[in-house]
């Protein structure tokens, strides 16, 4: 993500919300000729002052260049924005968050209109864009040829990780990471709720909770290894029967503290369901075995 040796190729950006504006600024700062369009034109004013060409319509914006980046609210807004726009010969990079299915359908839709298509999932927030040290990156999937042709431009705002030619996979990786994040947020929220009203400051709990969650991060690789080998019993350090028995303590503590267990019970219930399905076979398992119950 160093700007110095990057060819300054022109591009078009549709969508100037918080993320689109952050992306635009990094391309402008790196010297890329940039054409922008936004449904609400006022949001383009500041970027015009910074050197962007402001298009009056999506048709005009798309006509301005071969590489067209979309950063809109959702997949529906992508369809609405590009309705009736000639996409022949264009390279579309869609950084709008969507589902894997939406990514695949949008890729087929773009190809039917004569465009190459690569979907993207942004792993970062607007303040992390254009800041290499922030660790922000984007998952890309879909047309490898498109990605290779524009890689140096795409790497200006954030790192780029190409995850395959299935246009749904960028969204799948994105949502998998976000889903893990929300599970983590749920546990953190419950932990802080437990100490509210006690003589324990959130600031006292915070470093201990961070340290503990860091230590428990081993579960990510442990789960991956066990799901690959389908071996949920060898070398188990905290077995399922013990964890299910212990879950009663967590629930009684929540009740004693006057805290709803609504963020906790789905996972505790899943562990119990795995144990109840075959107590003898599953009591000595690692909790990763419960993952197998989730697919419908
Ligand atoms: N901001 C973030 O932290 C996250 C980080 C990870 C990736 N997401 C996704 O990025 C997409 C854009 O997010 P955003 O933060 O820029 O979102 P907003 O600030 O709400 O801007 C939305 C833009 O979409 C335009 N828009 C909405 N509906 C339509 C429509 N029907 N037709 C055309 N444009 C539409 C909106 O235009 P306007 O309201 O200014 O007229 C904004 O340009 C998003 O997928 C995140 O999930 C961000």
Coordinates of C-alpha atoms and ligand atoms in Angstrom, one line a residue:
X1 CA 0.0 0.0 0.0
X2 CA 2.8 2.4 -0.7
X3 CA 1.6 5.0 -3.1
X4 CA 4.9 5.9 -4.8
X5 CA 5.2 3.3 -7.5
X6 CA 1.6 2.7 -8.1
X7 CA 0.5 3.6 -11.7
X8 CA -2.0 6.4 -11.4
X9 CA -4.8 4.8 -13.3
X10 CA -8.2 6.5 -13.6
X11 CA -11.3 5.1 -11.9
X12 CA -14.9 5.8 -11.2
X13 CA -16.5 5.5 -7.7
X14 CA -20.3 5.3 -7.2
X15 CA -21.4 5.9 -3.6
X16 CA -20.1 8.6 -1.3
X17 CA -21.3 7.5 2.1
X18 CA -18.8 7.3 5.0
X19 CA -16.9 4.4 3.4
X20 CA -17.1 5.7 -0.2
X21 CA -15.8 9.1 0.8
X22 CA -12.9 7.5 2.7
X23 CA -12.0 5.4 -0.3
X24 CA -12.3 8.4 -2.6
X25 CA -9.9 10.4 -0.5
X26 CA -7.2 7.8 -0.6
X27 CA -7.4 7.4 -4.4
X28 CA -7.2 11.2 -4.8
X29 CA -4.4 11.5 -2.3
X30 CA -2.5 8.8 -4.3
X31 CA -2.9 10.8 -7.5
X32 CA -5.5 8.6 -9.3
X33 CA -7.8 10.6 -11.6
X34 CA -11.2 9.9 -9.9
X35 CA -14.8 10.4 -11.2
X36 CA -17.4 10.2 -8.5
X37 CA -21.2 10.0 -8.3
X38 CA -23.6 10.0 -5.4
X39 CA -27.4 9.9 -5.2
X40 CA -27.3 13.0 -3.0
X41 CA -25.0 15.3 -4.9
X42 CA -24.1 17.5 -1.9
X43 CA -21.8 14.8 -0.6
X44 CA -19.6 15.1 -3.6
X45 CA -18.8 18.8 -3.0
X46 CA -15.8 18.4 -0.7
X47 CA -14.3 15.8 -3.0
X48 CA -14.6 18.1 -6.0
X49 CA -12.5 20.6 -4.1
X50 CA -9.9 17.8 -3.6
X51 CA -9.8 17.1 -7.3
X52 CA -12.5 14.6 -8.1
X53 CA -14.6 15.0 -11.2
X54 CA -18.3 14.9 -10.2
X55 CA -20.6 13.1 -12.7
X56 CA -24.2 14.2 -13.0
X57 CA -25.5 10.7 -13.3
X58 CA -24.5 7.0 -13.1
X59 CA -24.5 6.9 -16.9
X60 CA -22.0 9.7 -17.0
X61 CA -19.9 8.3 -14.2
X62 CA -19.6 4.8 -15.7
X63 CA -18.8 6.2 -19.2
X64 CA -15.8 8.1 -17.7
X65 CA -13.6 5.0 -17.1
X66 CA -13.1 1.3 -17.4
X67 CA -12.8 0.5 -13.7
X68 CA -16.0 1.2 -11.8
X69 CA -16.1 0.7 -8.0
X70 CA -19.4 0.6 -6.2
X71 CA -19.7 1.3 -2.5
X72 CA -23.4 1.6 -1.9
X73 CA -25.7 0.7 1.0
X74 CA -26.9 -2.7 -0.2
X75 CA -27.3 -4.9 -3.2
X76 CA -30.7 -3.4 -4.1
X77 CA -29.1 0.1 -4.3
X78 CA -26.5 -1.3 -6.7
X79 CA -29.3 -2.6 -9.0
X80 CA -31.1 0.7 -8.8
X81 CA -28.0 2.7 -9.5
X82 CA -26.9 0.7 -12.5
X83 CA -30.3 0.1 -14.0
X84 CA -30.2 1.0 -17.7
X85 CA -26.5 1.9 -17.6
X86 CA -24.3 0.5 -20.5
X87 CA -21.7 -1.7 -18.8
X88 CA -20.2 -3.2 -21.9
X89 CA -16.5 -3.7 -21.5
X90 CA -16.5 -2.3 -17.9
X91 CA -14.7 -3.8 -14.9
X92 CA -17.1 -3.6 -11.9
X93 CA -15.7 -4.0 -8.4
X94 CA -18.6 -4.1 -5.9
X95 CA -17.5 -3.2 -2.4
X96 CA -21.1 -3.0 -1.2
X97 CA -21.7 -5.5 1.6
X98 CA -24.0 -8.4 0.5
X99 CA -24.7 -12.1 0.9
X100 CA -22.8 -14.8 -1.1
X101 CA -26.0 -15.4 -3.1
X102 CA -26.2 -11.7 -3.9
X103 CA -22.6 -11.7 -5.0
X104 CA -23.1 -14.6 -7.4
X105 CA -26.3 -13.1 -8.8
X106 CA -24.7 -9.7 -9.3
X107 CA -21.8 -11.3 -11.1
X108 CA -24.1 -13.2 -13.5
X109 CA -26.1 -9.9 -13.9
X110 CA -22.9 -8.0 -14.8
X111 CA -21.6 -10.6 -17.1
X112 CA -24.9 -10.7 -19.0
X113 CA -24.3 -7.0 -19.6
X114 CA -20.8 -7.4 -21.0
X115 CA -18.9 -6.5 -17.8
X116 CA -16.3 -8.3 -15.8
X117 CA -17.2 -8.5 -12.1
X118 CA -15.3 -8.9 -8.8
X119 CA -17.1 -8.7 -5.5
X120 CA -15.4 -7.3 -2.4
X121 CA -15.9 -7.4 1.4
X122 CA -14.3 -4.6 3.3
X123 CA -12.7 -5.7 6.6
X124 CA -12.2 -2.3 8.2
X125 CA -14.0 0.9 9.1
X126 CA -13.8 4.3 7.3
X127 CA -11.1 5.6 9.7
X128 CA -8.9 2.6 8.8
X129 CA -9.0 3.2 5.1
X130 CA -5.7 4.6 3.7
X131 CA -3.9 3.8 6.9
X132 CA -1.6 0.8 6.2
X133 CA -0.9 0.3 9.9
X134 CA -4.6 -0.1 10.6
X135 CA -4.6 -3.6 9.1
X136 CA -7.7 -2.9 7.0
X137 CA -8.1 -5.1 3.9
X138 CA -10.7 -6.2 1.4
X139 CA -11.6 -9.8 0.4
X140 CA -12.1 -10.0 -3.3
X141 CA -13.6 -12.9 -5.4
X142 CA -14.9 -13.3 -8.9
X143 CA -12.9 -12.4 -12.0
X144 CA -9.2 -13.1 -11.3
X145 CA -8.3 -11.3 -14.6
X146 CA -10.1 -8.1 -13.4
X147 CA -8.4 -8.3 -10.0
X148 CA -5.0 -8.8 -11.5
X149 CA -5.5 -6.0 -14.0
X150 CA -6.4 -3.5 -11.2
X151 CA -4.7 -4.9 -8.2
X152 CA -2.3 -1.9 -7.7
X153 CA -5.3 0.5 -7.8
X154 CA -7.4 -1.6 -5.5
X155 CA -4.5 -1.8 -3.0
X156 CA -4.3 1.9 -2.5
X157 CA -7.1 2.2 0.2
X158 CA -6.5 -1.1 2.0
X159 CA -4.8 -4.5 1.6
X160 CA -6.3 -6.9 -0.9
X161 CA -6.9 -10.6 -0.4
X162 CA -8.2 -12.6 -3.4
X163 CA -10.1 -15.6 -2.2
X164 CA -11.1 -17.3 -5.4
X165 CA -13.2 -17.1 -8.6
X166 CA -16.5 -17.9 -6.9
X167 CA -18.1 -14.4 -6.7
X168 CA -19.9 -15.4 -3.5
X169 CA -16.8 -16.1 -1.5
X170 CA -15.7 -12.6 -0.7
X171 CA -19.1 -12.0 1.0
X172 CA -18.9 -15.4 2.7
X173 CA -15.5 -14.7 4.2
X174 CA -16.6 -11.2 5.2
X175 CA -19.8 -12.4 6.9
X176 CA -18.0 -15.3 8.6
X177 CA -15.6 -12.9 10.2
X178 CA -18.4 -10.5 11.1
X179 CA -20.5 -13.3 12.6
X180 CA -17.5 -14.4 14.8
X181 CA -17.2 -10.7 15.8
X182 CA -20.8 -10.4 16.9
X183 CA -20.6 -13.6 18.9
X184 CA -17.6 -12.1 20.7
X185 CA -19.4 -8.9 21.3
X186 CA -22.3 -10.8 22.8
X187 CA -20.1 -12.5 25.3
X188 CA -18.4 -9.3 26.2
X189 CA -21.7 -7.5 26.6
X190 CA -23.0 -10.3 29.0
X191 CA -19.7 -10.1 31.0
X192 CA -20.1 -6.3 31.5
X193 CA -23.8 -6.6 32.4
X194 CA -22.9 -9.1 35.2
X195 CA -20.8 -6.6 37.0
X196 CA -23.1 -3.6 36.6
X197 CA -24.3 -2.4 40.0
X198 CA -21.4 -4.1 41.8
X199 CA -18.4 -2.4 43.3
X200 CA -16.4 -3.5 40.2
X201 CA -15.5 -0.8 37.7
X202 CA -15.8 -1.7 34.0
X203 CA -12.2 -0.5 33.7
X204 CA -11.2 -3.2 36.3
X205 CA -12.8 -6.0 34.3
X206 CA -11.7 -4.8 30.9
X207 CA -8.0 -5.9 31.0
X208 CA -8.9 -9.2 32.5
X209 CA -11.5 -9.9 29.9
X210 CA -9.2 -8.9 27.1
X211 CA -6.5 -11.2 28.4
X212 CA -8.9 -14.1 28.9
X213 CA -10.4 -13.8 25.4
X214 CA -7.0 -13.6 23.9
X215 CA -6.0 -16.8 25.7
X216 CA -9.2 -18.5 24.5
X217 CA -8.5 -17.5 20.9
X218 CA -6.9 -21.0 20.6
X219 CA -10.4 -22.3 19.9
X220 CA -10.3 -20.9 16.4
X221 CA -7.5 -23.2 15.2
X222 CA -8.7 -26.0 17.5
X223 CA -12.1 -26.0 15.8
X224 CA -10.6 -25.8 12.4
X225 CA -8.4 -28.8 13.1
X226 CA -11.2 -30.9 14.5
X227 CA -13.7 -30.0 11.7
X228 CA -11.0 -31.1 9.2
X229 CA -10.2 -34.4 10.9
X230 CA -13.7 -34.9 12.3
X231 CA -12.0 -36.1 15.5
X232 CA -13.7 -34.3 18.4
X233 CA -12.3 -36.6 21.2
X234 CA -8.5 -36.9 21.0
X235 CA -6.6 -34.7 23.3
X236 CA -9.7 -32.9 24.8
X237 CA -8.8 -30.6 27.7
X238 CA -12.3 -29.4 28.7
X239 CA -14.9 -32.0 27.8
X240 CA -18.5 -31.3 26.8
X241 CA -20.1 -33.1 29.8
X242 CA -18.1 -30.9 32.2
X243 CA -19.0 -27.7 30.2
X244 CA -22.7 -28.5 30.1
X245 CA -22.7 -29.2 33.9
X246 CA -20.9 -25.9 34.4
X247 CA -23.3 -23.9 32.3
X248 CA -25.8 -24.1 35.2
X249 CA -23.5 -21.9 37.2
X250 CA -23.4 -19.3 34.5
X251 CA -27.2 -19.2 34.3
X252 CA -27.7 -19.1 38.1
X253 CA -25.1 -16.3 38.3
X254 CA -27.0 -14.3 35.6
X255 CA -30.2 -14.8 37.6
X256 CA -28.5 -13.7 40.9
X257 CA -27.2 -10.6 39.2
X258 CA -30.5 -9.8 37.6
X259 CA -29.1 -10.1 34.1
X260 CA -30.9 -11.6 31.2
X261 CA -29.1 -14.7 29.8
X262 CA -30.5 -14.1 26.3
X263 CA -27.0 -13.7 24.8
X264 CA -25.6 -16.8 26.5
X265 CA -28.3 -19.4 26.2
X266 CA -28.1 -20.1 22.5
X267 CA -24.6 -21.4 22.8
X268 CA -25.2 -23.2 26.1
X269 CA -28.3 -24.8 24.6
X270 CA -26.3 -26.0 21.6
X271 CA -23.7 -27.7 23.8
X272 CA -26.5 -29.4 25.8
X273 CA -28.2 -30.6 22.5
X274 CA -24.9 -32.2 21.4
X275 CA -24.5 -34.0 24.7
X276 CA -28.1 -35.1 24.9
X277 CA -28.0 -36.5 21.3
X278 CA -25.5 -39.2 22.4
X279 CA -24.4 -38.8 26.0
X280 CA -21.9 -41.7 26.0
X281 CA -20.3 -40.8 22.7
X282 CA -20.2 -37.1 23.1
X283 CA -19.5 -36.5 26.9
X284 CA -15.8 -36.6 26.3
X285 CA -15.8 -34.4 23.2
X286 CA -14.4 -31.0 22.6
X287 CA -17.1 -28.3 22.2
X288 CA -16.2 -28.0 18.6
X289 CA -18.4 -31.0 18.0
X290 CA -21.4 -28.8 18.6
X291 CA -20.6 -26.9 15.4
X292 CA -21.9 -29.9 13.4
X293 CA -25.4 -29.3 14.7
X294 CA -25.7 -25.9 13.1
X295 CA -26.1 -26.8 9.4
X296 CA -29.7 -27.2 8.3
Ligands
LIG1 N1 -19.0 2.1 7.4 C1 -18.5 1.0 7.9 O1 -18.0 0.9 9.0 C2 -18.6 -0.3 7.1 C3 -17.3 -1.0 7.0 C4 -17.4 -2.3 6.2 C5 -18.1 -2.1 4.9 N2 -19.4 -1.4 5.1 C6 -20.2 -1.4 3.9 O2 -19.8 -0.4 2.9 C7 -21.0 0.0 2.2 C8 -21.1 1.5 2.3 O3 -21.1 1.8 3.7 P1 -21.1 3.4 4.1 O4 -20.5 3.4 5.5 O5 -20.5 4.2 3.1 O6 -22.7 3.6 4.2 P2 -23.5 5.0 4.2 O7 -22.7 6.1 4.9 O8 -24.8 4.7 4.9 O9 -23.7 5.3 2.7 C9 -24.6 4.6 1.9 C10 -24.3 5.0 0.4 O10 -25.3 4.3 -0.4 C11 -26.1 5.3 -1.1 N3 -27.4 4.8 -1.4 C12 -28.2 4.2 -0.5 N4 -29.3 3.8 -1.1 C13 -29.2 4.1 -2.4 C14 -30.0 4.0 -3.6 N5 -31.2 3.4 -3.5 N6 -29.5 4.4 -4.8 C15 -28.3 5.0 -4.9 N7 -27.5 5.2 -3.8 C16 -27.9 4.7 -2.6 C17 -26.1 6.5 -0.2 O11 -26.4 7.6 -1.0 P3 -27.0 9.0 -0.3 O12 -27.9 8.5 0.8 O13 -25.8 9.7 0.2 O14 -27.8 9.6 -1.4 C18 -24.6 6.5 0.2 O15 -23.8 7.0 -0.8 C19 -22.2 -0.7 2.8 O16 -22.5 -1.8 2.1 C20 -21.7 -1.1 4.2 O17 -22.3 -2.3 4.7 C21 -19.2 -0.1 5.7

